[in-house]
């Protein structure tokens, strides 16, 4: 690849018009930063990399403002973008495949003179379709009802709830008036139809007045915040009640609690070097902490969810649904997966963890903070 590419050459290679590239330049989305030997503006390797990401997100249906948020995210490098794009493309492929299968069933029914009821036609292309897609992938982050019950009980009599770092909307109580806050355009775009209205904002600077909500909740998101304590104080400012699902990395030997971090992924410890303790977090909201046990058949595919189902961690779709694997890097991930696969094949994993088979739940450091 040439060191610099002219606007015309980039348009030709990318399959877009020169006018499109000029528009991206005008709005500051992708600006050619180099100069050709003839003195014309040209695209450097870094500019091309950014343009590739922009075009990929654009073809996935994202708007230009959302794309700008994505490509300007300082916490996401080129590899993380590629992993994210791969996951989104796989989701799109599987969604299309499921819809094709649904159409094929409808065509078969009509060929036999059967016309499906209107309700069934809507179900095929509505929520049931996406439930069918999700059930095929252990990585899908679905609400675990037993954990959700604890979170919703902790919300007490709150009628208005702010969900901070809401993601795609898991664990949002269906019987309350919910407002969601989510800084990631990718996550906002994946919220289902009918989900609570979602505001693009960060936890550390919530765009709401003091006491605007009965309760504020945050589920498995605090570890993504730039300043967890500031974010928790903001939650306390805007709500009279605060409920936070998080992780305890403060107790002695915490890395040994979970066989995955103990035996295969010690790099996990490096991700939580500056992580505040539950004591610090509860002080920030003026509350208390209680452990949350993980059922062996947990429906939500968070990092610790498959503690009694080790084979799940060999599935890339499972790993891609959890930020830990991206954050430790591909070398650590591959080494951990290879060692786990070998130990499962040889029986070493079963021998080391034979006591887990008798457990229905495990205490692996998850905590519910309530104030």
Coordinates of C-alpha atoms in Angstrom, one line a residue:
X1 CA 0.0 0.0 0.0
X2 CA 1.3 3.5 -0.9
X3 CA 2.4 5.6 2.0
X4 CA -0.1 8.3 1.0
X5 CA -3.2 7.9 -1.2
X6 CA -4.9 10.7 -3.2
X7 CA -8.6 11.4 -2.6
X8 CA -9.4 9.9 -6.0
X9 CA -7.5 6.7 -5.3
X10 CA -9.2 6.3 -1.9
X11 CA -12.6 6.9 -3.5
X12 CA -11.9 4.2 -6.1
X13 CA -10.6 1.7 -3.6
X14 CA -13.3 2.3 -1.0
X15 CA -16.2 2.3 -3.5
X16 CA -17.4 5.7 -2.4
X17 CA -17.7 9.0 -4.3
X18 CA -15.1 11.8 -4.0
X19 CA -18.1 13.9 -2.8
X20 CA -18.6 11.6 0.1
X21 CA -15.0 11.9 1.1
X22 CA -15.2 15.7 0.9
X23 CA -18.2 15.6 3.1
X24 CA -16.4 13.5 5.7
X25 CA -13.6 16.1 5.5
X26 CA -15.9 19.1 5.9
X27 CA -17.6 17.7 9.1
X28 CA -14.3 16.6 10.6
X29 CA -15.0 12.9 10.5
X30 CA -12.1 11.8 8.3
X31 CA -9.6 14.5 7.1
X32 CA -6.6 13.7 4.9
X33 CA -3.6 14.7 6.9
X34 CA -0.8 14.1 4.4
X35 CA 0.4 15.7 1.2
X36 CA 1.2 14.0 -2.1
X37 CA 4.5 14.6 -3.9
X38 CA 2.6 17.0 -6.1
X39 CA 1.5 18.9 -3.0
X40 CA -2.2 17.7 -3.0
X41 CA -3.9 16.6 0.1
X42 CA -3.6 12.9 0.7
X43 CA -4.6 10.1 3.1
X44 CA -2.0 8.7 5.4
X45 CA -2.1 5.1 6.7
X46 CA -3.8 6.4 9.9
X47 CA -6.4 8.3 7.9
X48 CA -7.2 5.2 5.8
X49 CA -7.5 3.1 9.0
X50 CA -10.0 5.6 10.4
X51 CA -11.9 5.8 7.1
X52 CA -12.2 2.0 7.1
X53 CA -13.8 2.1 10.5
X54 CA -16.2 4.9 9.4
X55 CA -17.3 3.0 6.3
X56 CA -17.8 -0.2 8.2
X57 CA -20.0 1.4 10.8
X58 CA -21.8 3.3 8.1
X59 CA -22.6 0.1 6.3
X60 CA -23.9 -1.4 9.5
X61 CA -26.5 1.4 9.6
X62 CA -25.0 3.8 12.1
X63 CA -25.5 7.5 11.7
X64 CA -22.6 9.9 11.2
X65 CA -22.8 11.4 14.7
X66 CA -22.8 8.0 16.3
X67 CA -19.9 7.0 14.2
X68 CA -17.9 10.1 15.3
X69 CA -18.5 9.0 18.9
X70 CA -17.3 5.5 18.1
X71 CA -14.1 6.3 16.2
X72 CA -13.1 9.2 18.6
X73 CA -13.4 6.9 21.7
X74 CA -10.0 7.2 23.3
X75 CA -10.5 3.8 25.1
X76 CA -10.8 1.9 21.8
X77 CA -7.9 1.1 19.5
X78 CA -7.9 -0.3 16.0
X79 CA -7.9 -3.9 17.2
X80 CA -10.9 -3.3 19.5
X81 CA -12.7 -1.6 16.6
X82 CA -12.1 -4.7 14.4
X83 CA -13.3 -7.1 17.1
X84 CA -16.4 -4.9 17.7
X85 CA -17.1 -4.7 14.0
X86 CA -16.7 -8.5 13.6
X87 CA -19.2 -9.1 16.4
X88 CA -21.7 -6.7 14.9
X89 CA -21.3 -8.2 11.4
X90 CA -21.8 -11.7 12.9
X91 CA -25.0 -10.5 14.6
X92 CA -26.2 -9.0 11.4
X93 CA -25.4 -12.2 9.5
X94 CA -27.3 -14.3 12.1
X95 CA -30.2 -12.0 12.2
X96 CA -30.5 -12.2 8.4
X97 CA -30.1 -16.0 8.4
X98 CA -32.9 -16.3 11.0
X99 CA -35.2 -14.1 9.0
X100 CA -34.5 -16.1 5.8
X101 CA -35.4 -19.3 7.7
X102 CA -38.6 -17.7 8.9
X103 CA -39.5 -16.6 5.3
X104 CA -38.7 -20.2 4.1
X105 CA -41.2 -21.6 6.6
X106 CA -43.8 -19.1 5.5
X107 CA -43.3 -20.0 1.9
X108 CA -43.6 -23.7 2.7
X109 CA -46.8 -23.1 4.6
X110 CA -48.3 -21.1 1.7
X111 CA -47.2 -23.8 -0.8
X112 CA -49.4 -26.2 1.2
X113 CA -52.3 -23.8 1.1
X114 CA -51.8 -22.7 4.8
X115 CA -52.0 -19.1 5.6
X116 CA -50.6 -18.2 9.0
X117 CA -52.6 -16.0 11.4
X118 CA -51.7 -12.3 11.6
X119 CA -50.5 -12.7 15.2
X120 CA -48.1 -15.5 14.1
X121 CA -46.8 -13.5 11.2
X122 CA -45.9 -10.6 13.5
X123 CA -44.3 -13.0 16.1
X124 CA -42.0 -14.5 13.4
X125 CA -40.5 -11.1 12.6
X126 CA -40.9 -9.6 16.1
X127 CA -39.5 -10.4 19.5
X128 CA -39.6 -14.1 19.1
X129 CA -37.2 -14.0 16.2
X130 CA -34.6 -12.2 18.2
X131 CA -35.1 -14.5 21.2
X132 CA -34.5 -17.4 18.8
X133 CA -31.3 -15.8 17.6
X134 CA -30.1 -15.0 21.1
X135 CA -30.8 -18.6 22.4
X136 CA -28.3 -19.9 19.9
X137 CA -25.5 -17.9 21.4
X138 CA -24.3 -18.4 25.0
X139 CA -22.6 -15.0 24.6
X140 CA -25.9 -13.2 24.4
X141 CA -26.2 -10.9 27.5
X142 CA -29.7 -11.7 28.7
X143 CA -31.3 -10.8 32.0
X144 CA -30.7 -13.5 34.7
X145 CA -34.1 -13.5 36.5
X146 CA -32.8 -14.5 39.9
X147 CA -30.3 -11.7 39.9
X148 CA -32.8 -9.3 38.4
X149 CA -35.2 -10.0 41.3
X150 CA -32.6 -8.9 43.8
X151 CA -31.9 -5.7 41.9
X152 CA -35.6 -4.8 41.5
X153 CA -36.3 -5.6 45.1
X154 CA -33.5 -3.2 46.1
X155 CA -35.1 -0.5 44.1
X156 CA -37.9 -0.5 46.7
X157 CA -40.9 1.6 46.0
X158 CA -39.2 3.8 43.4
X159 CA -41.4 4.6 40.5
X160 CA -38.9 6.6 38.4
X161 CA -35.6 4.9 37.8
X162 CA -32.4 6.1 36.1
X163 CA -30.3 3.3 34.6
X164 CA -26.7 4.5 34.3
X165 CA -24.5 2.7 31.8
X166 CA -27.6 1.0 30.6
X167 CA -26.1 -0.8 27.6
X168 CA -28.8 -2.7 25.7
X169 CA -31.3 -2.5 28.5
X170 CA -30.9 -5.7 30.5
X171 CA -32.2 -5.6 34.0
X172 CA -34.3 -2.5 33.5
X173 CA -37.4 -3.0 35.6
X174 CA -40.5 -3.4 33.4
X175 CA -42.9 -2.0 35.9
X176 CA -41.2 1.4 36.5
X177 CA -40.7 4.5 34.5
X178 CA -37.1 4.1 33.3
X179 CA -34.7 6.6 31.8
X180 CA -31.5 5.1 30.4
X181 CA -28.0 6.7 30.1
X182 CA -25.4 5.1 27.8
X183 CA -22.3 6.8 26.3
X184 CA -21.7 4.0 23.7
X185 CA -23.3 4.5 20.3
X186 CA -22.9 0.8 19.6
X187 CA -24.8 -0.2 22.8
X188 CA -27.5 2.5 22.2
X189 CA -28.0 1.2 18.7
X190 CA -28.6 -2.4 20.0
X191 CA -31.4 -1.4 22.4
X192 CA -34.6 -3.2 21.4
X193 CA -37.7 -1.5 20.1
X194 CA -39.8 -0.4 23.0
X195 CA -36.9 0.0 25.4
X196 CA -36.8 3.0 27.7
X197 CA -35.6 6.3 26.2
X198 CA -31.8 6.5 26.2
X199 CA -29.7 9.6 26.7
X200 CA -26.1 9.8 25.4
X201 CA -24.1 10.8 28.5
X202 CA -21.4 9.6 30.9
X203 CA -22.0 8.6 34.5
X204 CA -19.6 11.2 35.8
X205 CA -21.7 14.1 34.4
X206 CA -25.4 13.2 34.4
X207 CA -27.5 15.8 32.7
X208 CA -30.3 15.8 35.3
X209 CA -31.2 18.0 38.2
X210 CA -30.7 17.1 41.9
X211 CA -33.2 14.5 43.1
X212 CA -34.7 14.1 39.6
X213 CA -35.4 10.3 40.1
X214 CA -36.7 8.1 42.9
X215 CA -33.8 5.6 42.2
X216 CA -30.6 5.3 40.1
X217 CA -29.2 1.9 39.2
X218 CA -26.1 0.7 37.5
X219 CA -25.6 -2.9 36.5
X220 CA -22.1 -4.3 35.7
X221 CA -20.9 -1.1 34.3
X222 CA -18.9 0.8 36.9
X223 CA -15.7 -0.9 35.7
X224 CA -16.1 1.0 32.4
X225 CA -16.3 4.4 34.0
X226 CA -13.3 6.8 33.9
X227 CA -13.9 7.8 37.5
X228 CA -16.2 5.3 39.4
X229 CA -16.4 7.4 42.6
X230 CA -17.4 10.5 40.7
X231 CA -20.0 8.5 38.8
X232 CA -21.5 7.0 42.0
X233 CA -21.7 10.5 43.6
X234 CA -23.5 11.7 40.6
X235 CA -26.0 8.9 41.0
X236 CA -26.5 9.8 44.6
X237 CA -27.0 13.5 43.6
X238 CA -29.8 12.8 41.1
X239 CA -31.7 10.0 43.1
X240 CA -32.8 9.4 46.6
X241 CA -32.0 5.6 46.3
X242 CA -29.0 4.0 44.6
X243 CA -28.5 0.4 43.5
X244 CA -25.2 -0.8 42.0
X245 CA -24.2 -4.3 40.8
X246 CA -20.4 -4.5 40.8
X247 CA -17.3 -6.5 41.7
X248 CA -15.1 -6.8 44.9
X249 CA -11.4 -6.9 44.2
X250 CA -10.3 -5.8 47.6
X251 CA -10.3 -9.0 49.7
X252 CA -7.1 -11.0 50.2
X253 CA -6.7 -13.7 47.6
X254 CA -9.6 -12.4 45.5
X255 CA -7.9 -13.6 42.3
X256 CA -8.0 -17.1 43.6
X257 CA -11.8 -17.2 44.0
X258 CA -12.4 -18.1 40.4
X259 CA -10.5 -20.9 38.7
X260 CA -10.4 -19.0 35.4
X261 CA -8.4 -16.1 36.9
X262 CA -6.4 -18.3 39.2
X263 CA -5.2 -20.9 36.7
X264 CA -5.6 -19.4 33.3
X265 CA -5.9 -15.6 33.2
X266 CA -3.8 -13.9 35.9
X267 CA -3.8 -10.8 33.7
X268 CA -7.2 -10.1 35.1
X269 CA -5.6 -8.6 38.2
X270 CA -3.9 -5.9 36.1
X271 CA -7.3 -4.6 34.9
X272 CA -8.3 -3.8 38.5
X273 CA -5.2 -2.2 39.9
X274 CA -6.8 1.1 40.5
X275 CA -10.3 -0.3 41.2
X276 CA -12.0 1.2 44.2
X277 CA -13.0 -1.2 47.0
X278 CA -16.7 -1.8 47.9
X279 CA -16.0 0.2 51.1
X280 CA -15.0 3.2 49.0
X281 CA -17.9 2.8 46.7
X282 CA -20.5 2.3 49.5
X283 CA -19.1 5.5 51.1
X284 CA -19.6 7.4 47.9
X285 CA -23.3 6.6 48.0
X286 CA -23.8 6.2 51.7
X287 CA -24.9 2.6 51.6
X288 CA -24.0 -1.0 52.3
X289 CA -22.9 -4.0 50.2
X290 CA -24.1 -7.6 50.0
X291 CA -22.8 -10.6 48.1
X292 CA -24.6 -11.8 45.0
X293 CA -24.4 -15.6 44.3
X294 CA -24.1 -16.8 40.7
X295 CA -26.4 -19.7 39.8
X296 CA -24.7 -22.5 37.9
X297 CA -27.0 -22.0 35.0
X298 CA -26.8 -18.2 34.9
X299 CA -28.6 -16.9 31.7
X300 CA -26.5 -13.7 31.6
X301 CA -23.1 -14.4 30.0
X302 CA -20.9 -12.1 32.1
X303 CA -17.3 -13.0 32.9
X304 CA -18.0 -15.4 35.9
X305 CA -21.3 -16.8 34.7
X306 CA -20.0 -20.1 33.3
X307 CA -18.1 -21.1 36.5
X308 CA -19.6 -24.6 36.3
X309 CA -19.6 -24.8 32.5
X310 CA -15.9 -24.3 31.6
X311 CA -16.4 -25.5 28.0
X312 CA -18.3 -22.2 27.3
X313 CA -15.1 -20.2 27.6
X314 CA -13.8 -22.0 24.5
X315 CA -16.5 -20.4 22.5
X316 CA -15.4 -17.1 20.9
X317 CA -18.9 -15.8 20.9
X318 CA -19.0 -16.2 24.7
X319 CA -15.7 -14.3 25.1
X320 CA -16.7 -11.5 22.7
X321 CA -19.6 -10.6 24.9
X322 CA -17.3 -9.8 27.8
X323 CA -14.9 -6.9 27.8
X324 CA -12.3 -8.6 30.0
X325 CA -11.1 -10.7 27.0
X326 CA -10.6 -7.7 24.8
X327 CA -8.8 -5.8 27.5
X328 CA -6.3 -8.5 28.4
X329 CA -5.2 -8.7 24.8
X330 CA -5.2 -11.5 22.2
X331 CA -2.0 -13.2 23.4
X332 CA -3.3 -13.7 27.0
X333 CA -6.7 -14.7 25.7
X334 CA -5.3 -17.4 23.3
X335 CA -2.9 -18.8 25.9
X336 CA -5.7 -19.1 28.5
X337 CA -8.1 -20.7 26.0
X338 CA -5.4 -23.2 24.8
X339 CA -4.5 -24.2 28.4
X340 CA -8.1 -24.6 29.3
X341 CA -8.8 -26.7 26.3
X342 CA -5.9 -29.0 27.1
X343 CA -6.9 -29.3 30.7
X344 CA -10.5 -30.1 29.8
X345 CA -9.3 -32.8 27.4
X346 CA -6.9 -34.3 29.9
X347 CA -9.2 -34.2 32.8
X348 CA -6.9 -31.9 34.8
X349 CA -9.6 -29.2 35.1
X350 CA -12.2 -31.7 36.4
X351 CA -9.7 -33.0 39.0
X352 CA -8.7 -29.5 40.2
X353 CA -12.3 -28.3 40.4
X354 CA -14.2 -31.5 41.3
X355 CA -16.0 -29.8 44.3
X356 CA -17.8 -27.4 42.0
X357 CA -20.1 -30.0 40.5
X358 CA -22.0 -30.3 43.8
X359 CA -22.6 -26.5 44.0
X360 CA -25.7 -24.8 42.7
X361 CA -24.4 -21.3 43.3
X362 CA -21.0 -19.7 43.7
X363 CA -19.7 -16.6 45.5
X364 CA -17.2 -15.1 43.1
X365 CA -17.0 -11.5 44.3
X366 CA -20.1 -10.0 42.8
X367 CA -21.7 -7.4 45.1
X368 CA -24.9 -5.4 45.2
X369 CA -24.5 -1.9 46.7
X370 CA -27.6 -0.3 48.1
X371 CA -28.1 3.2 49.5

